[in-house]
Amino acid sequence: MSEAKEIFDPLNRSINQLFRDSDAFYNMPIYQRPYAWDKERVEQLWYDVLEAFKNHQNNPSQDSNYFLGSVVVVKKSESYEVVDGQQRLTTLTILFCVLRDLNINLSSKNKATIEACVKDAIEDKERLVLTTHLNNQALFEESIVSGINFNKQKKELTENRFLQTAYYFRDLINEVQKPTSEYYLDNINDFIEYFLNKVTLIRIVCYDESFAIKLFSVLNDRGLDLTPADIIKAYMLQNLDETKRQSFIEVWKRIETIADLSGETVQSIFNLYLYYLKAENPRRSLQDELKEQFKNKNAQQTILKIEEYAKVLLKINNDTKDRDISLLRYVNHTIYWKTILATALHENYSDFNILKSLLRKYYYQSWIAGGTLNRIKQTSFKIIKKIKENKPIEEIKELISDNLSKYENYTNFLKTDNLYWASWHKPLLLGIEYFQTDARDYIPITRDLHTEHILPKEWNRPELDWKDKFKLEDADKYLNSLGNLTLLSGVKNIQASNSNYDIKQVIYNGKGYDGKTAFEITKNVLENYKVWNIEKLKERALWMEEQITKHFSI
């Protein structure tokens, strides 16, 4: 045992201990990737801990700790070199600095703890040092550790991921202090104390760098691991006799076939089924949640119910004619809308078609307005619950409208100059496309589907005549805006990309994605705009905004 101890030493530590132990100094070595957490990851961390805290408040026996994972470090003479966990440690340090610098009513105890998590007062030494990339430490120290300036313009944040995360945390902290917020905390200090003392990580201290890297690889290699579905299967089989086991396995194989046909995995089907059963956010692993759900239940009856649910999901996934479902396929976090629609079909919900339309509008409005998972998650679970209770569609509509009203209206984002760079721009163009005809098969977003700039990206090339039609300031402003974008397929986009408008018109009249029909929104350009200038661009932008509000507003 003593020999193993010399190789590595795992120890469960609270956030407070992880950053305030006498030897808690961390260095990010140069081979690590630069800091990369985005809004989604930051919000997921925040809301997961917030939910655990609220669960613990409501029931002290629940979520007495929240496990954040592990960090693998190598013991050096004056610090720990981080092999795995650098992104989380950096994010936590940014959170400490935001709490320190925001004007919130921190208790003196929490304030002192947070300051000590950033910098050790005795040694006058920062807890976290980044050497991952040229100038990273200087940028981190200047913009975060030395004090955060919360008055930066949005464009100043684009090149500083540290500051972006700080601003995300600022908004999240401000949100929980608003009495009108669904996440309101009447005492933020209680939450901070929970975060510091009840959120834990396992710090695995290694005394050999090569072993640490090998351990990191083992911890992250899931190739031969049992999946949660395998564990659930074993759990359900354990109390069945041989005859019943054979019957169970036959049903399981049918579910595997359904999964293949529907483009799912058995595990994803179980995830959807869990969301259907609970209609709330799972607090534990999939296998633990389902073990609880299936405890004392007849395994044969349960697996048959799952098969029925899988069949409903297959029907939804294989529907290529329904434009609501086609458009929902482009949305992130498909588990929510799929669970809702599968639940509605499974429960024979009478207003299924109205529900589909509402979901399309809700998820797109949220997506366009910058919404992430946490904006839609709780509302989605509430919708599942209302469907299971057979509540009228008006209640679901009211629930959705209430959630959307808490945020900036999505139509404001349609006017952005850089709409082309939004992740939703191509699905939205397809949304307009689907509603130009009564029937259109699902159009997958592949490498062959392109966004065409009518005024081309390289409009000022000397052989082109666009300079006669657009002023420099107009071209720069509207190049990537809604009115200048349309759809083309494959080679057509390459041919049209940097051409004069007369050449583009010929190409726009050609065959489209299916090899037969051009996109309707592109034919619309050809039929309605004989010339292309700033006036026509603005005119088309208005038409497209009208189409979007007509089909995506509630």
PDB file of C-alpha atoms in Angstrom, residues 162-334:
ATOM      1  CA  PHE A 162     -11.640  34.978 -19.620  1.00  0.00           C
ATOM      2  CA  LEU A 163     -13.654  38.197 -19.650  1.00  0.00           C
ATOM      3  CA  GLN A 164     -16.500  36.554 -21.546  1.00  0.00           C
ATOM      4  CA  THR A 165     -16.834  34.009 -18.752  1.00  0.00           C
ATOM      5  CA  ALA A 166     -16.656  36.767 -16.146  1.00  0.00           C
ATOM      6  CA  TYR A 167     -19.534  38.594 -17.832  1.00  0.00           C
ATOM      7  CA  TYR A 168     -21.552  35.357 -18.024  1.00  0.00           C
ATOM      8  CA  PHE A 169     -21.108  34.900 -14.269  1.00  0.00           C
ATOM      9  CA  ARG A 170     -21.979  38.546 -13.650  1.00  0.00           C
ATOM     10  CA  ASP A 171     -25.300  38.097 -15.452  1.00  0.00           C
ATOM     11  CA  LEU A 172     -26.040  34.843 -13.617  1.00  0.00           C
ATOM     12  CA  ILE A 173     -25.315  36.398 -10.221  1.00  0.00           C
ATOM     13  CA  ASN A 174     -27.449  39.438 -11.032  1.00  0.00           C
ATOM     14  CA  GLU A 175     -30.267  37.136 -12.135  1.00  0.00           C
ATOM     15  CA  VAL A 176     -30.508  35.237  -8.833  1.00  0.00           C
ATOM     16  CA  GLN A 177     -30.809  38.544  -6.981  1.00  0.00           C
ATOM     17  CA  LYS A 178     -33.940  39.634  -8.869  1.00  0.00           C
ATOM     18  CA  PRO A 179     -37.128  38.759  -6.924  1.00  0.00           C
ATOM     19  CA  THR A 180     -38.969  38.249 -10.234  1.00  0.00           C
ATOM     20  CA  SER A 181     -36.503  35.587 -11.437  1.00  0.00           C
ATOM     21  CA  GLU A 182     -37.412  31.902 -11.268  1.00  0.00           C
ATOM     22  CA  TYR A 183     -33.885  31.377  -9.896  1.00  0.00           C
ATOM     23  CA  TYR A 184     -34.191  34.030  -7.160  1.00  0.00           C
ATOM     24  CA  LEU A 185     -32.145  33.511  -3.988  1.00  0.00           C
ATOM     25  CA  ASP A 186     -33.254  35.420  -0.907  1.00  0.00           C
ATOM     26  CA  ASN A 187     -29.775  35.002   0.579  1.00  0.00           C
ATOM     27  CA  ILE A 188     -26.935  34.628  -1.892  1.00  0.00           C
ATOM     28  CA  ASN A 189     -24.431  34.068   0.932  1.00  0.00           C
ATOM     29  CA  ASP A 190     -26.032  30.722   1.751  1.00  0.00           C
ATOM     30  CA  PHE A 191     -25.542  29.650  -1.859  1.00  0.00           C
ATOM     31  CA  ILE A 192     -21.915  30.823  -1.880  1.00  0.00           C
ATOM     32  CA  GLU A 193     -21.227  28.885   1.318  1.00  0.00           C
ATOM     33  CA  TYR A 194     -22.748  25.779  -0.271  1.00  0.00           C
ATOM     34  CA  PHE A 195     -20.602  26.316  -3.381  1.00  0.00           C
ATOM     35  CA  LEU A 196     -17.433  26.709  -1.351  1.00  0.00           C
ATOM     36  CA  ASN A 197     -17.975  23.952   1.200  1.00  0.00           C
ATOM     37  CA  LYS A 198     -20.349  21.392  -0.318  1.00  0.00           C
ATOM     38  CA  VAL A 199     -19.150  21.265  -3.932  1.00  0.00           C
ATOM     39  CA  THR A 200     -16.317  18.750  -4.089  1.00  0.00           C
ATOM     40  CA  LEU A 201     -13.687  17.415  -6.459  1.00  0.00           C
ATOM     41  CA  ILE A 202     -11.270  14.527  -6.147  1.00  0.00           C
ATOM     42  CA  ARG A 203      -7.737  15.852  -6.426  1.00  0.00           C
ATOM     43  CA  ILE A 204      -5.492  13.042  -7.620  1.00  0.00           C
ATOM     44  CA  VAL A 205      -1.925  13.976  -6.738  1.00  0.00           C
ATOM     45  CA  CYS A 206       0.662  12.072  -8.791  1.00  0.00           C
ATOM     46  CA  TYR A 207       4.349  11.981  -8.030  1.00  0.00           C
ATOM     47  CA  ASP A 208       5.430  11.025 -11.527  1.00  0.00           C
ATOM     48  CA  GLU A 209       4.450  13.083 -14.577  1.00  0.00           C
ATOM     49  CA  SER A 210       4.359  10.192 -17.048  1.00  0.00           C
ATOM     50  CA  PHE A 211       2.083   8.239 -14.700  1.00  0.00           C
ATOM     51  CA  ALA A 212      -0.196  11.289 -14.377  1.00  0.00           C
ATOM     52  CA  ILE A 213      -0.592  11.535 -18.139  1.00  0.00           C
ATOM     53  CA  LYS A 214      -1.263   7.784 -18.347  1.00  0.00           C
ATOM     54  CA  LEU A 215      -3.850   8.073 -15.571  1.00  0.00           C
ATOM     55  CA  PHE A 216      -5.509  10.948 -17.412  1.00  0.00           C
ATOM     56  CA  SER A 217      -5.760   8.771 -20.537  1.00  0.00           C
ATOM     57  CA  VAL A 218      -7.276   5.882 -18.571  1.00  0.00           C
ATOM     58  CA  LEU A 219      -9.834   8.143 -16.887  1.00  0.00           C
ATOM     59  CA  ASN A 220     -10.905   9.543 -20.240  1.00  0.00           C
ATOM     60  CA  ASP A 221     -10.858   6.329 -22.287  1.00  0.00           C
ATOM     61  CA  ARG A 222     -14.438   5.096 -22.384  1.00  0.00           C
ATOM     62  CA  GLY A 223     -13.979   2.708 -25.284  1.00  0.00           C
ATOM     63  CA  LEU A 224     -14.366  -0.500 -23.252  1.00  0.00           C
ATOM     64  CA  ASP A 225     -16.574   0.809 -20.449  1.00  0.00           C
ATOM     65  CA  LEU A 226     -19.996  -0.645 -19.793  1.00  0.00           C
ATOM     66  CA  THR A 227     -22.619   1.831 -20.925  1.00  0.00           C
ATOM     67  CA  PRO A 228     -25.455   2.893 -18.582  1.00  0.00           C
ATOM     68  CA  ALA A 229     -27.755   0.836 -20.824  1.00  0.00           C
ATOM     69  CA  ASP A 230     -25.641  -2.283 -20.134  1.00  0.00           C
ATOM     70  CA  ILE A 231     -25.879  -1.649 -16.393  1.00  0.00           C
ATOM     71  CA  ILE A 232     -29.653  -1.129 -16.556  1.00  0.00           C
ATOM     72  CA  LYS A 233     -30.044  -4.310 -18.580  1.00  0.00           C
ATOM     73  CA  ALA A 234     -28.116  -6.325 -15.982  1.00  0.00           C
ATOM     74  CA  TYR A 235     -30.142  -4.762 -13.167  1.00  0.00           C
ATOM     75  CA  MET A 236     -33.464  -5.652 -14.810  1.00  0.00           C
ATOM     76  CA  LEU A 237     -32.337  -9.205 -15.610  1.00  0.00           C
ATOM     77  CA  GLN A 238     -31.029 -10.107 -12.168  1.00  0.00           C
ATOM     78  CA  ASN A 239     -34.323 -11.314 -10.663  1.00  0.00           C
ATOM     79  CA  LEU A 240     -35.709 -13.096 -13.729  1.00  0.00           C
ATOM     80  CA  ASP A 241     -35.647 -16.866 -14.216  1.00  0.00           C
ATOM     81  CA  GLU A 242     -34.170 -18.347 -17.395  1.00  0.00           C
ATOM     82  CA  THR A 243     -37.447 -18.413 -19.359  1.00  0.00           C
ATOM     83  CA  LYS A 244     -38.307 -14.819 -18.517  1.00  0.00           C
ATOM     84  CA  ARG A 245     -34.745 -13.766 -19.259  1.00  0.00           C
ATOM     85  CA  GLN A 246     -35.002 -15.112 -22.797  1.00  0.00           C
ATOM     86  CA  SER A 247     -38.272 -13.243 -23.304  1.00  0.00           C
ATOM     87  CA  PHE A 248     -36.717 -10.055 -21.885  1.00  0.00           C
ATOM     88  CA  ILE A 249     -33.663 -10.331 -24.160  1.00  0.00           C
ATOM     89  CA  GLU A 250     -35.886 -10.729 -27.224  1.00  0.00           C
ATOM     90  CA  VAL A 251     -37.645  -7.457 -26.390  1.00  0.00           C
ATOM     91  CA  TRP A 252     -34.277  -5.803 -25.705  1.00  0.00           C
ATOM     92  CA  LYS A 253     -33.035  -6.867 -29.150  1.00  0.00           C
ATOM     93  CA  ARG A 254     -36.162  -5.372 -30.720  1.00  0.00           C
ATOM     94  CA  ILE A 255     -35.403  -2.092 -28.932  1.00  0.00           C
ATOM     95  CA  GLU A 256     -31.840  -2.217 -30.310  1.00  0.00           C
ATOM     96  CA  THR A 257     -33.292  -2.635 -33.811  1.00  0.00           C
ATOM     97  CA  ILE A 258     -35.669   0.288 -33.272  1.00  0.00           C
ATOM     98  CA  ALA A 259     -32.725   2.365 -32.044  1.00  0.00           C
ATOM     99  CA  ASP A 260     -30.779   1.606 -35.233  1.00  0.00           C
ATOM    100  CA  LEU A 261     -33.765   2.406 -37.461  1.00  0.00           C
ATOM    101  CA  SER A 262     -34.440   5.692 -35.694  1.00  0.00           C
ATOM    102  CA  GLY A 263     -30.832   6.890 -35.590  1.00  0.00           C
ATOM    103  CA  GLU A 264     -30.690   6.640 -31.801  1.00  0.00           C
ATOM    104  CA  THR A 265     -28.745   4.524 -29.336  1.00  0.00           C
ATOM    105  CA  VAL A 266     -30.367   2.341 -26.695  1.00  0.00           C
ATOM    106  CA  GLN A 267     -28.906   4.715 -24.118  1.00  0.00           C
ATOM    107  CA  SER A 268     -30.521   7.770 -25.750  1.00  0.00           C
ATOM    108  CA  ILE A 269     -33.885   5.960 -25.776  1.00  0.00           C
ATOM    109  CA  PHE A 270     -33.486   5.285 -22.052  1.00  0.00           C
ATOM    110  CA  ASN A 271     -32.597   8.953 -21.502  1.00  0.00           C
ATOM    111  CA  LEU A 272     -35.762  10.045 -23.285  1.00  0.00           C
ATOM    112  CA  TYR A 273     -37.817   7.527 -21.343  1.00  0.00           C
ATOM    113  CA  LEU A 274     -36.357   8.771 -18.055  1.00  0.00           C
ATOM    114  CA  TYR A 275     -37.318  12.359 -18.936  1.00  0.00           C
ATOM    115  CA  TYR A 276     -40.802  11.090 -19.749  1.00  0.00           C
ATOM    116  CA  LEU A 277     -41.099   9.270 -16.407  1.00  0.00           C
ATOM    117  CA  LYS A 278     -39.729  12.042 -14.194  1.00  0.00           C
ATOM    118  CA  ALA A 279     -40.774  15.209 -16.039  1.00  0.00           C
ATOM    119  CA  GLU A 280     -38.000  16.951 -14.120  1.00  0.00           C
ATOM    120  CA  ASN A 281     -34.237  17.258 -14.262  1.00  0.00           C
ATOM    121  CA  PRO A 282     -32.478  14.014 -13.247  1.00  0.00           C
ATOM    122  CA  ARG A 283     -30.186  14.560 -10.270  1.00  0.00           C
ATOM    123  CA  ARG A 284     -28.134  11.386 -10.571  1.00  0.00           C
ATOM    124  CA  SER A 285     -26.659   9.211 -13.290  1.00  0.00           C
ATOM    125  CA  LEU A 286     -28.959   7.575 -15.832  1.00  0.00           C
ATOM    126  CA  GLN A 287     -28.463   4.107 -14.371  1.00  0.00           C
ATOM    127  CA  ASP A 288     -29.089   5.246 -10.792  1.00  0.00           C
ATOM    128  CA  GLU A 289     -32.220   7.171 -11.752  1.00  0.00           C
ATOM    129  CA  LEU A 290     -33.667   4.263 -13.721  1.00  0.00           C
ATOM    130  CA  LYS A 291     -32.806   1.751 -11.012  1.00  0.00           C
ATOM    131  CA  GLU A 292     -34.902   3.888  -8.678  1.00  0.00           C
ATOM    132  CA  GLN A 293     -37.728   4.100 -11.222  1.00  0.00           C
ATOM    133  CA  PHE A 294     -37.681   0.348 -11.920  1.00  0.00           C
ATOM    134  CA  LYS A 295     -37.313  -0.789  -8.309  1.00  0.00           C
ATOM    135  CA  ASN A 296     -40.027  -3.286  -7.326  1.00  0.00           C
ATOM    136  CA  LYS A 297     -41.463  -3.129 -10.861  1.00  0.00           C
ATOM    137  CA  ASN A 298     -42.106  -6.094 -13.135  1.00  0.00           C
ATOM    138  CA  ALA A 299     -39.088  -6.115 -15.467  1.00  0.00           C
ATOM    139  CA  GLN A 300     -40.953  -7.747 -18.351  1.00  0.00           C
ATOM    140  CA  GLN A 301     -43.797  -5.243 -18.238  1.00  0.00           C
ATOM    141  CA  THR A 302     -41.331  -2.368 -17.907  1.00  0.00           C
ATOM    142  CA  ILE A 303     -39.248  -3.368 -20.931  1.00  0.00           C
ATOM    143  CA  LEU A 304     -42.420  -3.709 -23.026  1.00  0.00           C
ATOM    144  CA  LYS A 305     -43.440  -0.171 -22.027  1.00  0.00           C
ATOM    145  CA  ILE A 306     -40.017   1.080 -23.082  1.00  0.00           C
ATOM    146  CA  GLU A 307     -40.425  -0.706 -26.414  1.00  0.00           C
ATOM    147  CA  GLU A 308     -43.754   1.067 -26.982  1.00  0.00           C
ATOM    148  CA  TYR A 309     -42.109   4.402 -26.223  1.00  0.00           C
ATOM    149  CA  ALA A 310     -39.257   3.565 -28.612  1.00  0.00           C
ATOM    150  CA  LYS A 311     -41.778   2.838 -31.387  1.00  0.00           C
ATOM    151  CA  VAL A 312     -43.328   6.266 -30.907  1.00  0.00           C
ATOM    152  CA  LEU A 313     -39.869   7.840 -31.089  1.00  0.00           C
ATOM    153  CA  LEU A 314     -39.164   5.907 -34.304  1.00  0.00           C
ATOM    154  CA  LYS A 315     -42.297   7.403 -35.855  1.00  0.00           C
ATOM    155  CA  ILE A 316     -41.122  10.930 -34.992  1.00  0.00           C
ATOM    156  CA  ASN A 317     -37.506  10.428 -36.072  1.00  0.00           C
ATOM    157  CA  ASN A 318     -38.457   8.923 -39.436  1.00  0.00           C
ATOM    158  CA  ASP A 319     -40.987  11.603 -40.361  1.00  0.00           C
ATOM    159  CA  THR A 320     -39.350  13.551 -43.202  1.00  0.00           C
ATOM    160  CA  LYS A 321     -42.537  15.280 -44.401  1.00  0.00           C
ATOM    161  CA  ASP A 322     -43.548  17.275 -41.318  1.00  0.00           C
ATOM    162  CA  ARG A 323     -41.966  20.742 -41.470  1.00  0.00           C
ATOM    163  CA  ASP A 324     -42.279  21.353 -37.719  1.00  0.00           C
ATOM    164  CA  ILE A 325     -40.281  18.204 -37.014  1.00  0.00           C
ATOM    165  CA  SER A 326     -37.862  18.995 -39.861  1.00  0.00           C
ATOM    166  CA  LEU A 327     -37.110  22.389 -38.329  1.00  0.00           C
ATOM    167  CA  LEU A 328     -36.865  21.010 -34.794  1.00  0.00           C
ATOM    168  CA  ARG A 329     -34.154  18.613 -36.005  1.00  0.00           C
ATOM    169  CA  TYR A 330     -31.777  21.563 -36.449  1.00  0.00           C
ATOM    170  CA  VAL A 331     -32.215  22.721 -32.832  1.00  0.00           C
ATOM    171  CA  ASN A 332     -29.610  21.952 -30.168  1.00  0.00           C
ATOM    172  CA  HIS A 333     -30.575  19.742 -27.199  1.00  0.00           C
ATOM    173  CA  THR A 334     -32.907  17.521 -29.191  1.00  0.00           C
TER     174      THR A 334
END
